[in-house]
Amino acid sequence: MPFIILLERKFLNIKMNSYYFLKEIVSSDKLTDIVGFSHSLVPKKQLHQFETLYIDLTKKENELFQDLHRTNRKQIKKGAGHHFHIEVLEKPSISDIRAFQEFYNQFATFANTYTCNSFHVNTMNMLKDKNGLVITKVLNEENEVLCYRVYISDGNIACCLYSASHFRMKEKTEEKRLLSEANRFLIWRNILYFKSKNHTIFDMGGLTTNPNIRSFKMEFGGEIAHVYSGYEANSKLGQLILWLRAKKMRKG
């Protein structure tokens, strides 16, 4: 069965189904205005193909570690020596989501990227209600959050939805280095966590055209996979909303 959530934008009377990790064609609910697909394995005309990075969690831990780039292995070992504290919120509350939102939006301001708005919070809250949301974070000895990573999980695939650190907000080289080590240490521990929960795939969340981000993700090993994401309209209202969305994105 596909992992699915139903979203309602009540102020516009819009109903939207969102499918994650779809592995076979499903019939659309005609009562739904828009159908969203994220990291679907099923190609469809309206969807865009993306590259992502799959890490095979059926491998043994030592194999996964050897698959890492030597820089990652070195920084992860240093991270272990800093006595970082990892928190995994398997059943996050809405206050946990909002704490992440606040942290992420500070990151987004410095990274010049999209913020986490009320729609994204609502989506995460619905994922939470389906036991499909996992929030992880790494803290220092002063209990300060250094980095966040948020995942959607269907019990087999764990896919990173968001990641954030305040790397760009730090001025000192040693502070930047510490955050770099903390971030890599968190990802490694997340890989081991989902492996321990019998997941078979750790999805790094997509490979972008940004060479720095792409290189960073590739250094965790794994294989490139092709997935499909996007939206389909099931109604005139849905077509209008997607047209307005496309127009807005073209304008930036």
PDB file of C-alpha atoms in Angstrom:
ATOM      1  CA  MET A   1       0.000   0.000   0.000  1.00  0.00           C
ATOM      2  CA  PRO A   2       1.339   3.485  -0.822  1.00  0.00           C
ATOM      3  CA  PHE A   3       2.072   5.935   1.956  1.00  0.00           C
ATOM      4  CA  ILE A   4      -0.530   8.673   1.595  1.00  0.00           C
ATOM      5  CA  ILE A   5      -1.801  11.719   3.469  1.00  0.00           C
ATOM      6  CA  LEU A   6      -4.831  13.874   2.750  1.00  0.00           C
ATOM      7  CA  LEU A   7      -4.430  17.630   2.944  1.00  0.00           C
ATOM      8  CA  GLU A   8      -7.293  20.122   2.927  1.00  0.00           C
ATOM      9  CA  ARG A   9      -6.824  23.812   2.260  1.00  0.00           C
ATOM     10  CA  LYS A  10     -10.169  24.781   3.714  1.00  0.00           C
ATOM     11  CA  PHE A  11     -10.004  28.467   2.911  1.00  0.00           C
ATOM     12  CA  LEU A  12      -9.986  27.540  -0.789  1.00  0.00           C
ATOM     13  CA  ASN A  13     -12.003  24.346  -0.356  1.00  0.00           C
ATOM     14  CA  ILE A  14      -9.192  22.348  -1.967  1.00  0.00           C
ATOM     15  CA  LYS A  15      -8.596  18.670  -1.303  1.00  0.00           C
ATOM     16  CA  MET A  16      -5.183  17.188  -2.048  1.00  0.00           C
ATOM     17  CA  ASN A  17      -3.807  13.669  -1.754  1.00  0.00           C
ATOM     18  CA  SER A  18      -0.060  13.282  -1.336  1.00  0.00           C
ATOM     19  CA  TYR A  19       1.654   9.987  -2.186  1.00  0.00           C
ATOM     20  CA  TYR A  20       5.163   9.159  -1.032  1.00  0.00           C
ATOM     21  CA  PHE A  21       7.418   6.388  -2.423  1.00  0.00           C
ATOM     22  CA  LEU A  22       4.714   5.102  -4.791  1.00  0.00           C
ATOM     23  CA  LYS A  23       5.743   1.773  -6.316  1.00  0.00           C
ATOM     24  CA  GLU A  24       2.737   1.013  -8.534  1.00  0.00           C
ATOM     25  CA  ILE A  25       0.008   2.905 -10.376  1.00  0.00           C
ATOM     26  CA  VAL A  26      -3.028   3.769  -8.251  1.00  0.00           C
ATOM     27  CA  SER A  27      -6.433   5.055  -9.323  1.00  0.00           C
ATOM     28  CA  SER A  28      -7.028   8.708  -8.509  1.00  0.00           C
ATOM     29  CA  ASP A  29      -9.721   9.812  -6.099  1.00  0.00           C
ATOM     30  CA  LYS A  30     -12.010  11.950  -8.274  1.00  0.00           C
ATOM     31  CA  LEU A  31     -13.132  13.860  -5.187  1.00  0.00           C
ATOM     32  CA  THR A  32      -9.576  15.144  -4.804  1.00  0.00           C
ATOM     33  CA  ASP A  33      -8.626  18.352  -6.643  1.00  0.00           C
ATOM     34  CA  ILE A  34      -4.861  17.803  -6.689  1.00  0.00           C
ATOM     35  CA  VAL A  35      -2.723  14.688  -6.329  1.00  0.00           C
ATOM     36  CA  GLY A  36       0.868  15.176  -5.215  1.00  0.00           C
ATOM     37  CA  PHE A  37       3.686  12.667  -5.705  1.00  0.00           C
ATOM     38  CA  SER A  38       7.008  12.680  -3.864  1.00  0.00           C
ATOM     39  CA  HIS A  39       9.852  10.298  -4.736  1.00  0.00           C
ATOM     40  CA  SER A  40       7.518   8.027  -6.685  1.00  0.00           C
ATOM     41  CA  LEU A  41       9.093   5.120  -8.548  1.00  0.00           C
ATOM     42  CA  VAL A  42       6.294   5.283 -11.134  1.00  0.00           C
ATOM     43  CA  PRO A  43       6.982   7.621 -14.095  1.00  0.00           C
ATOM     44  CA  LYS A  44       4.000   9.719 -15.160  1.00  0.00           C
ATOM     45  CA  LYS A  45       3.671  12.327 -17.883  1.00  0.00           C
ATOM     46  CA  GLN A  46       2.960  15.226 -15.499  1.00  0.00           C
ATOM     47  CA  LEU A  47       5.778  14.383 -13.087  1.00  0.00           C
ATOM     48  CA  HIS A  48       9.390  15.527 -13.178  1.00  0.00           C
ATOM     49  CA  GLN A  49      12.249  13.076 -12.906  1.00  0.00           C
ATOM     50  CA  PHE A  50      14.822  13.695 -10.202  1.00  0.00           C
ATOM     51  CA  GLU A  51      18.014  12.041  -9.055  1.00  0.00           C
ATOM     52  CA  THR A  52      18.311  10.946  -5.476  1.00  0.00           C
ATOM     53  CA  LEU A  53      20.818   8.901  -3.519  1.00  0.00           C
ATOM     54  CA  TYR A  54      19.805   5.527  -2.078  1.00  0.00           C
ATOM     55  CA  ILE A  55      21.950   4.006   0.671  1.00  0.00           C
ATOM     56  CA  ASP A  56      21.440   0.249   1.032  1.00  0.00           C
ATOM     57  CA  LEU A  57      20.698  -0.382   4.711  1.00  0.00           C
ATOM     58  CA  THR A  58      20.845  -4.160   4.277  1.00  0.00           C
ATOM     59  CA  LYS A  59      24.626  -3.794   4.248  1.00  0.00           C
ATOM     60  CA  LYS A  60      26.570  -4.404   7.433  1.00  0.00           C
ATOM     61  CA  GLU A  61      27.605  -1.390   9.509  1.00  0.00           C
ATOM     62  CA  ASN A  62      31.298  -1.756   8.668  1.00  0.00           C
ATOM     63  CA  GLU A  63      30.442  -1.880   4.946  1.00  0.00           C
ATOM     64  CA  LEU A  64      28.370   1.287   5.225  1.00  0.00           C
ATOM     65  CA  PHE A  65      31.204   3.001   7.058  1.00  0.00           C
ATOM     66  CA  GLN A  66      33.743   1.978   4.419  1.00  0.00           C
ATOM     67  CA  ASP A  67      31.417   3.324   1.715  1.00  0.00           C
ATOM     68  CA  LEU A  68      31.807   6.796   3.222  1.00  0.00           C
ATOM     69  CA  HIS A  69      34.343   9.181   1.770  1.00  0.00           C
ATOM     70  CA  ARG A  70      37.506   9.269   3.894  1.00  0.00           C
ATOM     71  CA  THR A  71      36.733  12.886   4.892  1.00  0.00           C
ATOM     72  CA  ASN A  72      33.396  11.772   6.315  1.00  0.00           C
ATOM     73  CA  ARG A  73      34.949   8.859   8.186  1.00  0.00           C
ATOM     74  CA  LYS A  74      37.484  11.243   9.721  1.00  0.00           C
ATOM     75  CA  GLN A  75      34.896  13.862  10.719  1.00  0.00           C
ATOM     76  CA  ILE A  76      32.478  11.266  12.113  1.00  0.00           C
ATOM     77  CA  LYS A  77      35.242   9.878  14.322  1.00  0.00           C
ATOM     78  CA  LYS A  78      35.976  13.414  15.530  1.00  0.00           C
ATOM     79  CA  GLY A  79      32.265  13.950  16.136  1.00  0.00           C
ATOM     80  CA  ALA A  80      32.166  10.885  18.366  1.00  0.00           C
ATOM     81  CA  GLY A  81      34.964  12.417  20.425  1.00  0.00           C
ATOM     82  CA  HIS A  82      32.997  15.612  21.065  1.00  0.00           C
ATOM     83  CA  HIS A  83      30.378  13.737  23.117  1.00  0.00           C
ATOM     84  CA  PHE A  84      27.529  15.085  21.027  1.00  0.00           C
ATOM     85  CA  HIS A  85      24.064  14.058  22.153  1.00  0.00           C
ATOM     86  CA  ILE A  86      21.697  12.680  19.501  1.00  0.00           C
ATOM     87  CA  GLU A  87      17.945  12.925  19.995  1.00  0.00           C
ATOM     88  CA  VAL A  88      15.548  10.917  17.825  1.00  0.00           C
ATOM     89  CA  LEU A  89      11.906  11.958  18.138  1.00  0.00           C
ATOM     90  CA  GLU A  90       9.942   8.979  16.834  1.00  0.00           C
ATOM     91  CA  LYS A  91       6.658  10.549  17.867  1.00  0.00           C
ATOM     92  CA  PRO A  92       7.242  14.303  17.715  1.00  0.00           C
ATOM     93  CA  SER A  93       4.667  16.708  19.078  1.00  0.00           C
ATOM     94  CA  ILE A  94       3.417  19.831  17.343  1.00  0.00           C
ATOM     95  CA  SER A  95       5.676  21.826  19.678  1.00  0.00           C
ATOM     96  CA  ASP A  96       8.649  19.780  18.433  1.00  0.00           C
ATOM     97  CA  ILE A  97       7.662  20.624  14.864  1.00  0.00           C
ATOM     98  CA  ARG A  98       7.360  24.312  15.660  1.00  0.00           C
ATOM     99  CA  ALA A  99      10.750  24.293  17.431  1.00  0.00           C
ATOM    100  CA  PHE A 100      12.246  22.835  14.260  1.00  0.00           C
ATOM    101  CA  GLN A 101      10.397  25.437  12.153  1.00  0.00           C
ATOM    102  CA  GLU A 102      11.922  28.285  14.170  1.00  0.00           C
ATOM    103  CA  PHE A 103      15.420  26.795  13.858  1.00  0.00           C
ATOM    104  CA  TYR A 104      14.987  26.067  10.142  1.00  0.00           C
ATOM    105  CA  ASN A 105      13.721  29.538   9.287  1.00  0.00           C
ATOM    106  CA  GLN A 106      16.805  31.110  10.854  1.00  0.00           C
ATOM    107  CA  PHE A 107      18.873  28.797   8.654  1.00  0.00           C
ATOM    108  CA  ALA A 108      16.737  29.644   5.589  1.00  0.00           C
ATOM    109  CA  THR A 109      17.307  33.370   6.047  1.00  0.00           C
ATOM    110  CA  PHE A 110      21.087  32.965   5.869  1.00  0.00           C
ATOM    111  CA  ALA A 111      20.933  30.277   3.169  1.00  0.00           C
ATOM    112  CA  ASN A 112      18.627  32.442   1.023  1.00  0.00           C
ATOM    113  CA  THR A 113      16.183  29.570   0.541  1.00  0.00           C
ATOM    114  CA  TYR A 114      12.475  28.981   1.092  1.00  0.00           C
ATOM    115  CA  THR A 115      11.182  29.134   4.652  1.00  0.00           C
ATOM    116  CA  CYS A 116       9.136  26.504   6.430  1.00  0.00           C
ATOM    117  CA  ASN A 117       5.637  28.009   6.442  1.00  0.00           C
ATOM    118  CA  SER A 118       2.282  27.009   7.932  1.00  0.00           C
ATOM    119  CA  PHE A 119       1.504  24.657   5.035  1.00  0.00           C
ATOM    120  CA  HIS A 120       4.735  22.738   5.646  1.00  0.00           C
ATOM    121  CA  VAL A 121       3.999  22.590   9.376  1.00  0.00           C
ATOM    122  CA  ASN A 122       0.520  21.281   8.602  1.00  0.00           C
ATOM    123  CA  THR A 123       1.991  18.617   6.316  1.00  0.00           C
ATOM    124  CA  MET A 124       4.485  17.515   8.968  1.00  0.00           C
ATOM    125  CA  ASN A 125       1.714  17.420  11.549  1.00  0.00           C
ATOM    126  CA  MET A 126      -0.330  15.097   9.319  1.00  0.00           C
ATOM    127  CA  LEU A 127       2.701  12.900   8.721  1.00  0.00           C
ATOM    128  CA  LYS A 128       3.155  12.795  12.482  1.00  0.00           C
ATOM    129  CA  ASP A 129      -0.422  11.604  12.923  1.00  0.00           C
ATOM    130  CA  LYS A 130       0.337   8.711  10.538  1.00  0.00           C
ATOM    131  CA  ASN A 131       3.518   7.821  12.455  1.00  0.00           C
ATOM    132  CA  GLY A 132       5.482   8.751   9.355  1.00  0.00           C
ATOM    133  CA  LEU A 133       7.533  11.665  10.719  1.00  0.00           C
ATOM    134  CA  VAL A 134      10.860  11.369  12.538  1.00  0.00           C
ATOM    135  CA  ILE A 135      12.763  14.413  13.794  1.00  0.00           C
ATOM    136  CA  THR A 136      16.414  14.071  14.752  1.00  0.00           C
ATOM    137  CA  LYS A 137      18.840  16.593  16.171  1.00  0.00           C
ATOM    138  CA  VAL A 138      22.340  16.784  17.577  1.00  0.00           C
ATOM    139  CA  LEU A 139      23.123  18.828  20.679  1.00  0.00           C
ATOM    140  CA  ASN A 140      26.379  19.897  22.307  1.00  0.00           C
ATOM    141  CA  GLU A 141      27.307  19.519  25.960  1.00  0.00           C
ATOM    142  CA  GLU A 142      25.533  22.811  26.742  1.00  0.00           C
ATOM    143  CA  ASN A 143      22.314  21.299  25.345  1.00  0.00           C
ATOM    144  CA  GLU A 144      22.360  23.674  22.377  1.00  0.00           C
ATOM    145  CA  VAL A 145      20.868  22.276  19.164  1.00  0.00           C
ATOM    146  CA  LEU A 146      23.517  22.282  16.445  1.00  0.00           C
ATOM    147  CA  CYS A 147      21.751  20.547  13.553  1.00  0.00           C
ATOM    148  CA  TYR A 148      18.336  19.144  12.651  1.00  0.00           C
ATOM    149  CA  ARG A 149      17.258  16.495  10.169  1.00  0.00           C
ATOM    150  CA  VAL A 150      13.608  15.620   9.514  1.00  0.00           C
ATOM    151  CA  TYR A 151      12.544  12.393   7.814  1.00  0.00           C
ATOM    152  CA  ILE A 152       9.451  10.800   6.372  1.00  0.00           C
ATOM    153  CA  SER A 153       9.364   7.034   6.852  1.00  0.00           C
ATOM    154  CA  ASP A 154       7.055   4.299   5.574  1.00  0.00           C
ATOM    155  CA  GLY A 155       8.852   1.613   7.571  1.00  0.00           C
ATOM    156  CA  ASN A 156      11.007   0.632   4.596  1.00  0.00           C
ATOM    157  CA  ILE A 157      12.318   3.905   3.138  1.00  0.00           C
ATOM    158  CA  ALA A 158      13.539   6.811   5.255  1.00  0.00           C
ATOM    159  CA  CYS A 159      13.766  10.009   3.205  1.00  0.00           C
ATOM    160  CA  CYS A 160      15.188  13.313   4.403  1.00  0.00           C
ATOM    161  CA  LEU A 161      12.641  16.114   4.092  1.00  0.00           C
ATOM    162  CA  TYR A 162      14.619  18.898   5.753  1.00  0.00           C
ATOM    163  CA  SER A 163      18.088  19.505   7.117  1.00  0.00           C
ATOM    164  CA  ALA A 164      19.371  22.610   8.818  1.00  0.00           C
ATOM    165  CA  SER A 165      22.341  23.918  10.730  1.00  0.00           C
ATOM    166  CA  HIS A 166      23.482  27.434  11.555  1.00  0.00           C
ATOM    167  CA  PHE A 167      26.789  26.952   9.743  1.00  0.00           C
ATOM    168  CA  ARG A 168      26.488  30.228   7.812  1.00  0.00           C
ATOM    169  CA  MET A 169      25.725  32.153  10.999  1.00  0.00           C
ATOM    170  CA  LYS A 170      29.093  31.251  12.523  1.00  0.00           C
ATOM    171  CA  GLU A 171      32.108  33.443  11.871  1.00  0.00           C
ATOM    172  CA  LYS A 172      34.922  31.529  13.552  1.00  0.00           C
ATOM    173  CA  THR A 173      36.589  28.716  11.641  1.00  0.00           C
ATOM    174  CA  GLU A 174      36.542  26.391  14.652  1.00  0.00           C
ATOM    175  CA  GLU A 175      32.783  26.927  15.073  1.00  0.00           C
ATOM    176  CA  LYS A 176      32.156  26.096  11.421  1.00  0.00           C
ATOM    177  CA  ARG A 177      34.344  22.994  11.719  1.00  0.00           C
ATOM    178  CA  LEU A 178      32.439  21.839  14.793  1.00  0.00           C
ATOM    179  CA  LEU A 179      29.088  22.200  13.007  1.00  0.00           C
ATOM    180  CA  SER A 180      30.434  20.320   9.993  1.00  0.00           C
ATOM    181  CA  GLU A 181      31.481  17.435  12.230  1.00  0.00           C
ATOM    182  CA  ALA A 182      28.170  17.529  14.098  1.00  0.00           C
ATOM    183  CA  ASN A 183      26.148  17.416  10.880  1.00  0.00           C
ATOM    184  CA  ARG A 184      28.046  14.455   9.450  1.00  0.00           C
ATOM    185  CA  PHE A 185      27.905  12.661  12.779  1.00  0.00           C
ATOM    186  CA  LEU A 186      24.125  13.164  12.898  1.00  0.00           C
ATOM    187  CA  ILE A 187      23.632  11.768   9.385  1.00  0.00           C
ATOM    188  CA  TRP A 188      25.761   8.719  10.189  1.00  0.00           C
ATOM    189  CA  ARG A 189      23.864   8.040  13.383  1.00  0.00           C
ATOM    190  CA  ASN A 190      20.574   8.480  11.500  1.00  0.00           C
ATOM    191  CA  ILE A 191      21.700   5.883   8.966  1.00  0.00           C
ATOM    192  CA  LEU A 192      22.400   3.442  11.790  1.00  0.00           C
ATOM    193  CA  TYR A 193      19.124   4.300  13.522  1.00  0.00           C
ATOM    194  CA  PHE A 194      16.964   3.514  10.488  1.00  0.00           C
ATOM    195  CA  LYS A 195      18.998   0.384   9.822  1.00  0.00           C
ATOM    196  CA  SER A 196      18.247  -0.746  13.393  1.00  0.00           C
ATOM    197  CA  LYS A 197      14.535  -0.166  12.674  1.00  0.00           C
ATOM    198  CA  ASN A 198      14.698  -2.594   9.728  1.00  0.00           C
ATOM    199  CA  HIS A 199      14.504   0.004   6.973  1.00  0.00           C
ATOM    200  CA  THR A 200      16.177  -1.104   3.757  1.00  0.00           C
ATOM    201  CA  ILE A 201      16.741   2.279   2.060  1.00  0.00           C
ATOM    202  CA  PHE A 202      18.080   5.571   3.372  1.00  0.00           C
ATOM    203  CA  ASP A 203      17.184   8.291   0.851  1.00  0.00           C
ATOM    204  CA  MET A 204      19.387  11.385   1.135  1.00  0.00           C
ATOM    205  CA  GLY A 205      16.490  13.517  -0.097  1.00  0.00           C
ATOM    206  CA  GLY A 206      17.463  14.283  -3.664  1.00  0.00           C
ATOM    207  CA  LEU A 207      20.562  15.374  -5.578  1.00  0.00           C
ATOM    208  CA  THR A 208      20.520  18.989  -6.648  1.00  0.00           C
ATOM    209  CA  THR A 209      22.514  20.703  -9.384  1.00  0.00           C
ATOM    210  CA  ASN A 210      24.389  22.666  -6.711  1.00  0.00           C
ATOM    211  CA  PRO A 211      27.859  21.066  -6.950  1.00  0.00           C
ATOM    212  CA  ASN A 212      28.677  21.573  -3.269  1.00  0.00           C
ATOM    213  CA  ILE A 213      25.447  20.009  -1.996  1.00  0.00           C
ATOM    214  CA  ARG A 214      25.654  17.208  -4.550  1.00  0.00           C
ATOM    215  CA  SER A 215      29.237  16.392  -3.599  1.00  0.00           C
ATOM    216  CA  PHE A 216      28.381  16.491   0.119  1.00  0.00           C
ATOM    217  CA  LYS A 217      25.595  13.924  -0.310  1.00  0.00           C
ATOM    218  CA  MET A 218      27.588  11.677  -2.644  1.00  0.00           C
ATOM    219  CA  GLU A 219      30.300  11.396  -0.002  1.00  0.00           C
ATOM    220  CA  PHE A 220      27.954   9.220   2.072  1.00  0.00           C
ATOM    221  CA  GLY A 221      28.090   6.415  -0.489  1.00  0.00           C
ATOM    222  CA  GLY A 222      25.023   4.818  -2.008  1.00  0.00           C
ATOM    223  CA  GLU A 223      23.731   4.598  -5.554  1.00  0.00           C
ATOM    224  CA  ILE A 224      21.961   7.173  -7.713  1.00  0.00           C
ATOM    225  CA  ALA A 225      18.278   6.350  -8.245  1.00  0.00           C
ATOM    226  CA  HIS A 226      15.647   8.094 -10.377  1.00  0.00           C
ATOM    227  CA  VAL A 227      12.390   9.152  -8.750  1.00  0.00           C
ATOM    228  CA  TYR A 228       9.434  11.254  -9.860  1.00  0.00           C
ATOM    229  CA  SER A 229       7.729  14.152  -8.106  1.00  0.00           C
ATOM    230  CA  GLY A 230       5.057  16.671  -8.989  1.00  0.00           C
ATOM    231  CA  TYR A 231       1.309  17.231  -9.137  1.00  0.00           C
ATOM    232  CA  GLU A 232      -1.730  16.138 -11.115  1.00  0.00           C
ATOM    233  CA  ALA A 233      -5.059  17.978 -11.287  1.00  0.00           C
ATOM    234  CA  ASN A 234      -8.353  16.068 -10.989  1.00  0.00           C
ATOM    235  CA  SER A 235     -10.662  19.082 -11.289  1.00  0.00           C
ATOM    236  CA  LYS A 236     -10.986  22.518 -12.869  1.00  0.00           C
ATOM    237  CA  LEU A 237     -10.133  24.048  -9.496  1.00  0.00           C
ATOM    238  CA  GLY A 238      -7.045  21.852  -9.287  1.00  0.00           C
ATOM    239  CA  GLN A 239      -5.971  22.919 -12.782  1.00  0.00           C
ATOM    240  CA  LEU A 240      -6.376  26.565 -11.809  1.00  0.00           C
ATOM    241  CA  ILE A 241      -4.317  26.150  -8.639  1.00  0.00           C
ATOM    242  CA  LEU A 242      -1.498  24.371 -10.477  1.00  0.00           C
ATOM    243  CA  TRP A 243      -1.528  27.038 -13.210  1.00  0.00           C
ATOM    244  CA  LEU A 244      -1.269  29.801 -10.614  1.00  0.00           C
ATOM    245  CA  ARG A 245       1.507  27.889  -8.856  1.00  0.00           C
ATOM    246  CA  ALA A 246       3.465  27.482 -12.089  1.00  0.00           C
ATOM    247  CA  LYS A 247       3.025  31.167 -12.899  1.00  0.00           C
ATOM    248  CA  LYS A 248       4.259  32.188  -9.472  1.00  0.00           C
ATOM    249  CA  MET A 249       7.320  29.921  -9.705  1.00  0.00           C
ATOM    250  CA  ARG A 250       8.220  31.335 -13.130  1.00  0.00           C
ATOM    251  CA  LYS A 251       8.220  34.804 -11.618  1.00  0.00           C
ATOM    252  CA  GLY A 252      10.368  33.583  -8.726  1.00  0.00           C
TER     253      GLY A 252
END
